[in-house]
mmCIF file of C-alpha atoms and ligand atoms in Angstrom:
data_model
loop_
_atom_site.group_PDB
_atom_site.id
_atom_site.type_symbol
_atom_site.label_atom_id
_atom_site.label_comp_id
_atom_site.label_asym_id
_atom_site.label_seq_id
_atom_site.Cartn_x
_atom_site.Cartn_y
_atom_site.Cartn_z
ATOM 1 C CA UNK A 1410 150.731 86.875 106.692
ATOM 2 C CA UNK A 1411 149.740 88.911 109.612
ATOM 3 C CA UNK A 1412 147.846 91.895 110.838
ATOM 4 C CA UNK A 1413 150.582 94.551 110.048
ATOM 5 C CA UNK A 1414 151.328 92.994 106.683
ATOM 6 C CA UNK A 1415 150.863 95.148 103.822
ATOM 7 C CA UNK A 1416 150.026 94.973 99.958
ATOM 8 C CA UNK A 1417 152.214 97.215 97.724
ATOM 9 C CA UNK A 1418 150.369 100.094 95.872
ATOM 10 C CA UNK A 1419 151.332 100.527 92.302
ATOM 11 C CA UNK A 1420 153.089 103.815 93.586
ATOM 12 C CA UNK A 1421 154.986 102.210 96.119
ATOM 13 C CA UNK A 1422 152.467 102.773 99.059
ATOM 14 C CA UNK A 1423 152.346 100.235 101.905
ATOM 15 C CA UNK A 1424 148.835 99.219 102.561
ATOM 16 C CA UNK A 1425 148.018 97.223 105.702
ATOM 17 C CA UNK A 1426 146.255 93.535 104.701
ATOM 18 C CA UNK A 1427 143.019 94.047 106.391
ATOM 19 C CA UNK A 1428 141.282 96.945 107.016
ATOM 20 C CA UNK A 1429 138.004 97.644 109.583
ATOM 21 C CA UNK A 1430 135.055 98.956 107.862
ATOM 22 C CA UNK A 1431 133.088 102.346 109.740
ATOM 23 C CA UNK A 1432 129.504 102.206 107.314
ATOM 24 C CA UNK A 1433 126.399 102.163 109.437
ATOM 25 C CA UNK A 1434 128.912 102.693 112.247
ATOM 26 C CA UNK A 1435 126.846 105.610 113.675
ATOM 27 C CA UNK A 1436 128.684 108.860 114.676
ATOM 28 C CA UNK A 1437 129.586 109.487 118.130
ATOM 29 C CA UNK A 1438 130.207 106.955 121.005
ATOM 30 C CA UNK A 1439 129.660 103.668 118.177
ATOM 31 C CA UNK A 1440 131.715 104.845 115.730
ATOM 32 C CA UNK A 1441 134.376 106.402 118.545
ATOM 33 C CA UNK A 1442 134.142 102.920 120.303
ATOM 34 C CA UNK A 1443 134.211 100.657 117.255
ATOM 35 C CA UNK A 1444 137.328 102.132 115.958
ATOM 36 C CA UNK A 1445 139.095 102.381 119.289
ATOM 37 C CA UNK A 1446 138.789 98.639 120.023
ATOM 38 C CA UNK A 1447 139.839 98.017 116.177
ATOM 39 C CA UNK A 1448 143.093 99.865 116.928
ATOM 40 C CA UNK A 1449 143.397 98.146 120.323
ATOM 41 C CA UNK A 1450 142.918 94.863 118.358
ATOM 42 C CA UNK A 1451 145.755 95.768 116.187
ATOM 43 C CA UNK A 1452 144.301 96.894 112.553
ATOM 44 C CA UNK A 1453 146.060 100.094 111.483
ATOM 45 C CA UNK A 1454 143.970 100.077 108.463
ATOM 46 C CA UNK A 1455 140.490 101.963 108.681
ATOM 47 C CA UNK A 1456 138.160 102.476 106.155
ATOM 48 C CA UNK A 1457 135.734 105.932 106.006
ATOM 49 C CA UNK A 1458 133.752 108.176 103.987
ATOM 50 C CA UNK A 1459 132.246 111.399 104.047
ATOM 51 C CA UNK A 1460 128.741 109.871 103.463
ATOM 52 C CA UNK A 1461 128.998 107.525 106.533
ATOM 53 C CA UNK A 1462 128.772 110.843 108.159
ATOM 54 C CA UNK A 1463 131.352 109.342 111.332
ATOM 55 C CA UNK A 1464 134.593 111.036 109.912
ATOM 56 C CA UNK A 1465 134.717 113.213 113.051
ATOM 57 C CA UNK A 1466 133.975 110.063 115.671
ATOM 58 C CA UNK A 1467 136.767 108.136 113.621
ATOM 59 C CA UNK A 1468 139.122 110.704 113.755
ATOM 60 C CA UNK A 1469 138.845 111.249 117.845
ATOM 61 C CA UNK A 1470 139.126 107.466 117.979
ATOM 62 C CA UNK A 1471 142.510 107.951 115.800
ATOM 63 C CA UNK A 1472 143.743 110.531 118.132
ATOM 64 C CA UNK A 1473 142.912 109.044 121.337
ATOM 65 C CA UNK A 1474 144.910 106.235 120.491
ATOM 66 C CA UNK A 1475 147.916 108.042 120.800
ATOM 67 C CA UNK A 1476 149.041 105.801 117.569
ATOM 68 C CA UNK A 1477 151.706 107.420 115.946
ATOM 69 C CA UNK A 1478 149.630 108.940 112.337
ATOM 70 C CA UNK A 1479 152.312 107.138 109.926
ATOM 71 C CA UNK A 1480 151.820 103.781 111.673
ATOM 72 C CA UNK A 1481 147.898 104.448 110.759
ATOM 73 C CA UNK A 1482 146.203 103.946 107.312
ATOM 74 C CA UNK A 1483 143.304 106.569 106.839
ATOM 75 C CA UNK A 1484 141.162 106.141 103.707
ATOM 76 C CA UNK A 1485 137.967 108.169 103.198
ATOM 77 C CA UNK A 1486 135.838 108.836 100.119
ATOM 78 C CA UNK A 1487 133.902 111.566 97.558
ATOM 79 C CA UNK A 1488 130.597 111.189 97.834
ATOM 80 C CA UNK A 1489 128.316 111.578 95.411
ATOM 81 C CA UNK A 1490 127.315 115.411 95.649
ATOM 82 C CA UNK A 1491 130.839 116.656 94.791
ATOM 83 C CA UNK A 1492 131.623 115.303 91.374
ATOM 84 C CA UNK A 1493 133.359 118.254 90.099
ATOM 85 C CA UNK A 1494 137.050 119.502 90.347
ATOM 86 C CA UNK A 1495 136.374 122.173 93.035
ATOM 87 C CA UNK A 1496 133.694 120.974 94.704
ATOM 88 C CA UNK A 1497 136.079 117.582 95.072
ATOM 89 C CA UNK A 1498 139.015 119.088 96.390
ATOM 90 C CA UNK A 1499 137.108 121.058 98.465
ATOM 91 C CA UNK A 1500 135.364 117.522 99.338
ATOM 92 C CA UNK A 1501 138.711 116.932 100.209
ATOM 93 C CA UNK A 1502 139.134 119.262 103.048
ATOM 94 C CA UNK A 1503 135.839 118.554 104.798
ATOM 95 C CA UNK A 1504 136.962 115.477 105.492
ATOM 96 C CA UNK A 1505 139.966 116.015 106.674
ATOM 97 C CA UNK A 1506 139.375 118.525 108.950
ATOM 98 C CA UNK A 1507 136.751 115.769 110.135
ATOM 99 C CA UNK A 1508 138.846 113.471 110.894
ATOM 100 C CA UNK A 1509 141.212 115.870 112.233
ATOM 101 C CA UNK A 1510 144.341 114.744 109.819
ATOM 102 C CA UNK A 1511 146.581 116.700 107.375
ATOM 103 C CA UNK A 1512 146.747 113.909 105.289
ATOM 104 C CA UNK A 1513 144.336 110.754 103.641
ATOM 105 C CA UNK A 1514 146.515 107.659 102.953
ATOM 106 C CA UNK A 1515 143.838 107.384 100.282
ATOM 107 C CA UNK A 1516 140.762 108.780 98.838
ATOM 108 C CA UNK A 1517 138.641 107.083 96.770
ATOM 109 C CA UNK A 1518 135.964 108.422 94.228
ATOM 110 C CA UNK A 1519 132.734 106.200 96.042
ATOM 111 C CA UNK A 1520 130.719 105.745 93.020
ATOM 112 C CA UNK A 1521 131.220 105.994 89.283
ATOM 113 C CA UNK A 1522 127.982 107.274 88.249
ATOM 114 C CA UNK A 1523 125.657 109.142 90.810
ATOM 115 C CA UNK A 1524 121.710 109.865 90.371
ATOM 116 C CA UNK A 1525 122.616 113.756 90.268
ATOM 117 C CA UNK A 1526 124.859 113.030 87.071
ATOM 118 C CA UNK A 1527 123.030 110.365 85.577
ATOM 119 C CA UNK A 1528 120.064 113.427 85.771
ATOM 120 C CA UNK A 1529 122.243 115.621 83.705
ATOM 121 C CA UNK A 1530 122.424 113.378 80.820
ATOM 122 C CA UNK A 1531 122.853 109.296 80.232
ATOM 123 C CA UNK A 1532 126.642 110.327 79.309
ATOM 124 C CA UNK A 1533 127.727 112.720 81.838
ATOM 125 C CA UNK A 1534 129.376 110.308 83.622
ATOM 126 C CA UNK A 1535 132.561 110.423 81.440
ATOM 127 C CA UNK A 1536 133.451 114.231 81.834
ATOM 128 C CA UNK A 1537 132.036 114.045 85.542
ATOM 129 C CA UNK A 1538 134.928 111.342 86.480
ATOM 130 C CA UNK A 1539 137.520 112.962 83.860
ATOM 131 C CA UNK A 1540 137.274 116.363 85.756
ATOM 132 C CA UNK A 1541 136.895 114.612 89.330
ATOM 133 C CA UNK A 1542 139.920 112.597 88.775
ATOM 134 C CA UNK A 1543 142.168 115.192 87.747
ATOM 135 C CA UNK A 1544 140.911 116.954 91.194
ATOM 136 C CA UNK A 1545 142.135 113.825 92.471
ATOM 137 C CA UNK A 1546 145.630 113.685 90.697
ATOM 138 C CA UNK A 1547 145.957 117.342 92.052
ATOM 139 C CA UNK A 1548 145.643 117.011 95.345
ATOM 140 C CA UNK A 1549 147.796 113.522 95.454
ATOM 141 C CA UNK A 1550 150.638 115.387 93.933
ATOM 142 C CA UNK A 1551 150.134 118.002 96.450
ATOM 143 C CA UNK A 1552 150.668 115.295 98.871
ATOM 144 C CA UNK A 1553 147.194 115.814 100.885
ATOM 145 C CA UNK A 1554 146.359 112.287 100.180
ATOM 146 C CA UNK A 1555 149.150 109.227 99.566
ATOM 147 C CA UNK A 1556 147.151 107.634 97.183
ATOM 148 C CA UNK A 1557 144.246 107.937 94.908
ATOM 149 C CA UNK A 1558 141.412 105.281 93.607
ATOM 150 C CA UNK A 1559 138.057 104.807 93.080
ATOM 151 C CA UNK A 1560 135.263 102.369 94.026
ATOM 152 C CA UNK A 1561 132.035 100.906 92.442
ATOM 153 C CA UNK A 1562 134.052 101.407 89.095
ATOM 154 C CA UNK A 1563 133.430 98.474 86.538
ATOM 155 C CA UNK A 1564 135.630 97.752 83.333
ATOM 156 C CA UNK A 1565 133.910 100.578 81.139
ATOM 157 C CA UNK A 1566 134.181 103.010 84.028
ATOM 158 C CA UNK A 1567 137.356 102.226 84.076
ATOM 159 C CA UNK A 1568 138.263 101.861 80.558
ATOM 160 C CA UNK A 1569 136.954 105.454 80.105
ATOM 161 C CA UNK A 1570 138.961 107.135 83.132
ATOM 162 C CA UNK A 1571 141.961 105.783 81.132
ATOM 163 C CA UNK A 1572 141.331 108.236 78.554
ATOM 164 C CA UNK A 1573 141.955 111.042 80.199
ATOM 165 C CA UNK A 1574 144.210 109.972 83.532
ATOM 166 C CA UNK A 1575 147.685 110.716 83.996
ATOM 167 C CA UNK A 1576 147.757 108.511 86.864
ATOM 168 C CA UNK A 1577 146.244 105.534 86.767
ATOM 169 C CA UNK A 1578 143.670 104.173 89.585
ATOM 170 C CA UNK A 1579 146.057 102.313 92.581
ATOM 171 C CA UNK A 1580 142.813 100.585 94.594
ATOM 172 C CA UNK A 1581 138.962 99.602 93.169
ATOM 173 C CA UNK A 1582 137.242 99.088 96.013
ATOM 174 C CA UNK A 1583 134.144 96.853 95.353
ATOM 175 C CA UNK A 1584 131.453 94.135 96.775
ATOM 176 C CA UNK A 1585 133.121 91.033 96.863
ATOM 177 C CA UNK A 1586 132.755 87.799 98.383
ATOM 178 C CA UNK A 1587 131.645 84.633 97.691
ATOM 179 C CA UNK A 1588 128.570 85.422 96.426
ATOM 180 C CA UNK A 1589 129.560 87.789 94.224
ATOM 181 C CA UNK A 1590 133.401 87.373 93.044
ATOM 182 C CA UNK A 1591 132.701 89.931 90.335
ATOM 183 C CA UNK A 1592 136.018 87.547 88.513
ATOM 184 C CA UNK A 1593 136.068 89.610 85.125
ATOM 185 C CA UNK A 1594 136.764 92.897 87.249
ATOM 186 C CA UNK A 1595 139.119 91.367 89.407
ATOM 187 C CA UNK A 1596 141.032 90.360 86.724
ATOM 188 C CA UNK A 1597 141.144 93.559 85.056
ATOM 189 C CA UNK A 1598 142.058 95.407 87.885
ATOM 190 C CA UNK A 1599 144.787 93.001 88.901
ATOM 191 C CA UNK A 1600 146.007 93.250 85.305
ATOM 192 C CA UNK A 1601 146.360 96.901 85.947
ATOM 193 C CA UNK A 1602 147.982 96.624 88.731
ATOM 194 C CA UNK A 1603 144.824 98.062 90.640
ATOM 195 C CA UNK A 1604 144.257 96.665 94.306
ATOM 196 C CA UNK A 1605 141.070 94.911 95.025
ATOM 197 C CA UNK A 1606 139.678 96.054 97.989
ATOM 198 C CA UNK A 1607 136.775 93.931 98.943
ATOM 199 C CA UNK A 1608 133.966 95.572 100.325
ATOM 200 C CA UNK A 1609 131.071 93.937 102.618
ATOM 201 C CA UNK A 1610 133.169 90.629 103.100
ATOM 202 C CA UNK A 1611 130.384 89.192 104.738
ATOM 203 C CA UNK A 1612 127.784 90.413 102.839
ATOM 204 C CA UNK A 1613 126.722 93.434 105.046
ATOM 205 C CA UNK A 1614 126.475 90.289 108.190
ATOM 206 C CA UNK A 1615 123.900 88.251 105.260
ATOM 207 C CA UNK A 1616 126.525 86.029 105.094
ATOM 208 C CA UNK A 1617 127.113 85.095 108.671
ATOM 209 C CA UNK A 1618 125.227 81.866 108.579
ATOM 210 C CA UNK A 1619 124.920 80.211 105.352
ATOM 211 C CA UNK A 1620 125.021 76.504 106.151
ATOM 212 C CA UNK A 1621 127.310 75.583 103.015
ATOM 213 C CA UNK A 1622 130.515 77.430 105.252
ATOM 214 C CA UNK A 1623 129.494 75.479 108.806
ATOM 215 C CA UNK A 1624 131.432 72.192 107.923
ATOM 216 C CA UNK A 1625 134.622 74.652 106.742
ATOM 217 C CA UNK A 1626 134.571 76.862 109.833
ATOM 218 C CA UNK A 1627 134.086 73.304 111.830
ATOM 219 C CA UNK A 1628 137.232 71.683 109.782
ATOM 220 C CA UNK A 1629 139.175 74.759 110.535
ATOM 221 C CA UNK A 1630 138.112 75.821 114.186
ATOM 222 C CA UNK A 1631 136.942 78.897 112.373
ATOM 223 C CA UNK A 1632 133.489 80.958 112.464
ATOM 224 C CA UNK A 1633 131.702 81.802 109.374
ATOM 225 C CA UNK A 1634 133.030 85.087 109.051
ATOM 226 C CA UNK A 1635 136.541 84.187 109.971
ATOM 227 C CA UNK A 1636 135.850 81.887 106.681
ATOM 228 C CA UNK A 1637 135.009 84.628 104.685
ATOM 229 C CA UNK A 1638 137.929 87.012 105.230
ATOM 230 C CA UNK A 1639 140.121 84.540 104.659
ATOM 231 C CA UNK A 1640 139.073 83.589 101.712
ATOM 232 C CA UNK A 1641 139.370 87.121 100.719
ATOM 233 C CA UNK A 1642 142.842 86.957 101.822
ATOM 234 C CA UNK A 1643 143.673 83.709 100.226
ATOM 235 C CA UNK A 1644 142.524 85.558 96.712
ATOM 236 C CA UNK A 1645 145.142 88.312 97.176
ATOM 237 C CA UNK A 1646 141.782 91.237 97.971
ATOM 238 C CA UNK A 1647 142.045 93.516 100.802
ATOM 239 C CA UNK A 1648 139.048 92.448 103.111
ATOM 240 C CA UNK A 1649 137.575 95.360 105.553
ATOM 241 C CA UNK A 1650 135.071 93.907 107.649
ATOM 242 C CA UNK A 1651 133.152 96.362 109.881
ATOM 243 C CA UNK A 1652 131.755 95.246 113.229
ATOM 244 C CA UNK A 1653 130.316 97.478 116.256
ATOM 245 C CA UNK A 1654 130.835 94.965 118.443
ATOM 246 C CA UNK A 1655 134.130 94.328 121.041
ATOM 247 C CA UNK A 1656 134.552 90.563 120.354
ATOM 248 C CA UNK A 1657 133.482 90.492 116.413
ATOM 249 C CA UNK A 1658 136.489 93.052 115.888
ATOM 250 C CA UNK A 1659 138.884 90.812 117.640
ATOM 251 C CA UNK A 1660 137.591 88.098 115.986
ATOM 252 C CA UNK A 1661 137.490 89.345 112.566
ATOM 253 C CA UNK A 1662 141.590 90.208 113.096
ATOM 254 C CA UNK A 1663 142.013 86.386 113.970
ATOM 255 C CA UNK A 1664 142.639 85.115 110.916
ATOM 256 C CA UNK A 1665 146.270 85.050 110.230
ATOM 257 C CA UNK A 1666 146.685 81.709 111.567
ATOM 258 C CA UNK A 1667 145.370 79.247 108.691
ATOM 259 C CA UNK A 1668 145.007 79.369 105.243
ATOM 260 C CA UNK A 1669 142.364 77.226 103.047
ATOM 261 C CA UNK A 1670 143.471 74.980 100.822
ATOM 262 C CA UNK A 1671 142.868 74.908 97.471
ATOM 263 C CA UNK A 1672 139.650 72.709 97.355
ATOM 264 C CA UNK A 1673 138.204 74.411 99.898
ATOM 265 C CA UNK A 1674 138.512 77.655 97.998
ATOM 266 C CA UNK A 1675 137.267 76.080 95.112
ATOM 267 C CA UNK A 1676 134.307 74.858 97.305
ATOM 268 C CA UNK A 1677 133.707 78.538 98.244
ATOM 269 C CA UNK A 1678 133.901 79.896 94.530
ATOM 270 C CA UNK A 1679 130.864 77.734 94.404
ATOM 271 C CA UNK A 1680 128.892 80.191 96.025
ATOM 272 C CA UNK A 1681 128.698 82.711 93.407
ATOM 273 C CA UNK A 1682 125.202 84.164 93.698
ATOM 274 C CA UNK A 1683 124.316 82.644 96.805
ATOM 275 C CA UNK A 1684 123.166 85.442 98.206
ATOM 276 C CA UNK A 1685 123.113 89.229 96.833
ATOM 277 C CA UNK A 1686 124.983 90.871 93.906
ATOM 278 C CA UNK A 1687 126.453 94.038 93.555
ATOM 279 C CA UNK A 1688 124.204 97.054 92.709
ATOM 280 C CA UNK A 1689 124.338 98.306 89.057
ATOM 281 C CA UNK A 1690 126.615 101.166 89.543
ATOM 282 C CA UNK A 1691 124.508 102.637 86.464
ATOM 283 C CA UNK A 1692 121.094 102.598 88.416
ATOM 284 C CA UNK A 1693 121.956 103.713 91.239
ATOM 285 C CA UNK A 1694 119.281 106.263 93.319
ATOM 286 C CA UNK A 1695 121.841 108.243 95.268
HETATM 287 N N1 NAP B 1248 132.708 101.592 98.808
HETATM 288 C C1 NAP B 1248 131.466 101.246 99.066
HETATM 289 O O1 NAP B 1248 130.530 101.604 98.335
HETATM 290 C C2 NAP B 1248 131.174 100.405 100.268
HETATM 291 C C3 NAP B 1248 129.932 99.790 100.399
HETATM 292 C C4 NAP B 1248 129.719 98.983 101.512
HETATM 293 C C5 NAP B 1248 130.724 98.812 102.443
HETATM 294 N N2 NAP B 1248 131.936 99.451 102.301
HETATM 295 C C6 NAP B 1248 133.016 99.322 103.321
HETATM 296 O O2 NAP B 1248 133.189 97.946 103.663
HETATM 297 C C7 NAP B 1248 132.926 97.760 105.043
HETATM 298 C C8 NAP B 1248 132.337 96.383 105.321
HETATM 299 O O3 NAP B 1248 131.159 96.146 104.602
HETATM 300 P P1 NAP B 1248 129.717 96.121 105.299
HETATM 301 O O4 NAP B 1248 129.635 97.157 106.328
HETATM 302 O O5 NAP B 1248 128.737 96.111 104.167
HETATM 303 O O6 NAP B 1248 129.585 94.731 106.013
HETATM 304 P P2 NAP B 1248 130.354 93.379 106.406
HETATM 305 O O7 NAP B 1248 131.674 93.684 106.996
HETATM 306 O O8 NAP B 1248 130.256 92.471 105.247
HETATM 307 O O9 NAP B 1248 129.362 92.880 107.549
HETATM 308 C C9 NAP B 1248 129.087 93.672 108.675
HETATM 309 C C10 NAP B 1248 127.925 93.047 109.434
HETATM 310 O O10 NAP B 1248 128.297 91.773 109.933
HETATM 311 C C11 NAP B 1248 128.228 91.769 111.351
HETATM 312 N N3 NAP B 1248 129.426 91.081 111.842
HETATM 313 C C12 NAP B 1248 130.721 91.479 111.671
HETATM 314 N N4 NAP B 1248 131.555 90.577 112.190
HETATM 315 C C13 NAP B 1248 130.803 89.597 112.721
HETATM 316 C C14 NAP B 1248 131.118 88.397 113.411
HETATM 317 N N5 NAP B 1248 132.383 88.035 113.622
HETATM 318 N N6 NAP B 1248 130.092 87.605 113.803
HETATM 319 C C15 NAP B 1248 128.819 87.972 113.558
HETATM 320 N N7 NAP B 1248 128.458 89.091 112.916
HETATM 321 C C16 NAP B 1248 129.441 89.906 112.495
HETATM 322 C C17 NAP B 1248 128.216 93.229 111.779
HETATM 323 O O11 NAP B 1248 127.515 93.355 112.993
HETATM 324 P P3 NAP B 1248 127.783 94.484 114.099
HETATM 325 O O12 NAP B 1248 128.225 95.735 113.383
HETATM 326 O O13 NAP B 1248 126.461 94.616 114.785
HETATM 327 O O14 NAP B 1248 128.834 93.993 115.014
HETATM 328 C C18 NAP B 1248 127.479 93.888 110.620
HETATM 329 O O15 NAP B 1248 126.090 93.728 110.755
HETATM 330 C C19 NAP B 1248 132.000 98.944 105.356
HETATM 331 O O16 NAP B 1248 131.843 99.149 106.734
HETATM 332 C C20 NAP B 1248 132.668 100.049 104.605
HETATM 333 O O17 NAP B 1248 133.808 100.512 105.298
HETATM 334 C C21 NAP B 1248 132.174 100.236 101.219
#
């Protein structure tokens, strides 16, 4: 496996292995900066959304590369505001003009079930993501976006979008890493064929130091966090670590050249709640 490697969506899209995360990357020169030394690095794969409010500083970084756009993977996401079929597709163009791109490779509903529905009524949810989603479905077969997903979305978000979808979900993009392996979700979305992106691989940097990885990243000649996107890897998710910082991005790339074995995965799977879980997608404030 290497940097340019790619997962296969359920629609035939070619995804690129590891992706750089952009969240509390903050718009303008850190967010321009970040990006353009990811792209230097080699990651074609980079990971947005509308709320991170850095679309625009990504998108100069994209251009300024001179990259050519199909080489690039460009994924952004609805936020929370927008869950209706106009205002999504209208969502939709924001961003893209943003970033400055005629096309998303994918676009992702961020959350399941935001404070502004949840205020509506305890079941809104359902017909928020049923109308969304067919936004969604529109503008994929327009062919303004490559591929559509969602993130956040647990098995009874999912099992409801089902319902109603013509096309099914290709990526669920979610907190995972050692401390949270979230293993009945993974398992349902790799049973339908859904592509587990794994959010926070280092546990938004909480994860940098724990002192049960130091004798792994010693064995290997490894940091921490080079630990923890492989293991991501080595489970078949799509890691996207985010880093603001020149030698963490290179760093973060650099791990294409070992794999763990399987005791010392099964010694990481030990973790689970080591450190923080995934918010309840129910509760959330926002
Ligand atoms: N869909 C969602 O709801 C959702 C939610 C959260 C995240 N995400 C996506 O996933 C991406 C990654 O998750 P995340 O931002 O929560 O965090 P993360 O990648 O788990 O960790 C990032 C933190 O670790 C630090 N770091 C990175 N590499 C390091 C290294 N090699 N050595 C030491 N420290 C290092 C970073 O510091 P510096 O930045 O200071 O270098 C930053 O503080 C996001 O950026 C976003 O694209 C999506």
């Amino acid at each position: 496996m290497s940097l340019t490697d790619t997962y296969t969506l359920a629609n035939g899209t070619k995804i690129p292995v590891l992706g750089f995360g952009t969240w509390q990357s903050a718009d303008g020169d850190v967010a321009y900066q970040a990006v353009k030394w990811a792209l230097d690095a080699g990651y074609r794969h980079i990971d947005t959304a509308a709320v991170y409010g850095n679309e625009a500083s990504v998108g100069r970084a994209i251009k300024d590369s001179g990259l050519p756009r199909e080489s690039l993977f460009v994924t952004s996401k609805l936020w929370n505001d927008a869950h209706t079929y106009e205002m999504a597709s209208k969502a939709l163009d924001v961003s893209l003009n943003k970033l400055g791109l005629d096309y998303l490779d994918l676009y992702l509903i961020h959350w399941p079930n935001p404070a502004s529905v949840q205020a509506t009524s305890e079941d809104a949810w359902q017909s928020a993501n049923a109308e969304t989603w067919r936004a969604f479905e529109d503008v994929y077969t327009a062919g303004k976006v490559k591929a559509i997903g969602v993130s956040n979305f647990q098995i009874h978000h999912l099992e409801e979008l089902a319902k109603t979808q013509h096309i099914a979900p290709m990526v669920n993009q979610n907190y995972l890493n050692p401390s949270d392996q979230q293993i009945a979700l993974v398992a349902y979305n790799q049973a339908h064929n859904i592509l587990n992106e794994a959010y926070s691989p280092l546990g938004t940097g909480k994860l940098i130091d724990l002192p049960q990885v130091n004798a792994l990243a010693k064995k290997y000649n490894k940091s921490i966090p080079q630990i923890l996107i492989r293991w991501s890897l080595d489970k078949g998710f799509l890691p996207l670590p985010k880093s603001t910082h020149e030698a963490y991005i290179q760093a973060n790339a650099d791990v294409f050249d070992f794999a763990l074995t399987i005791d010392d995965m099964t010694s990481l799977d030990k973790l689970q709640a080591i450190g923080e879980l995934h918010i309840n997608a129910d509760q959330v404030a926002f």
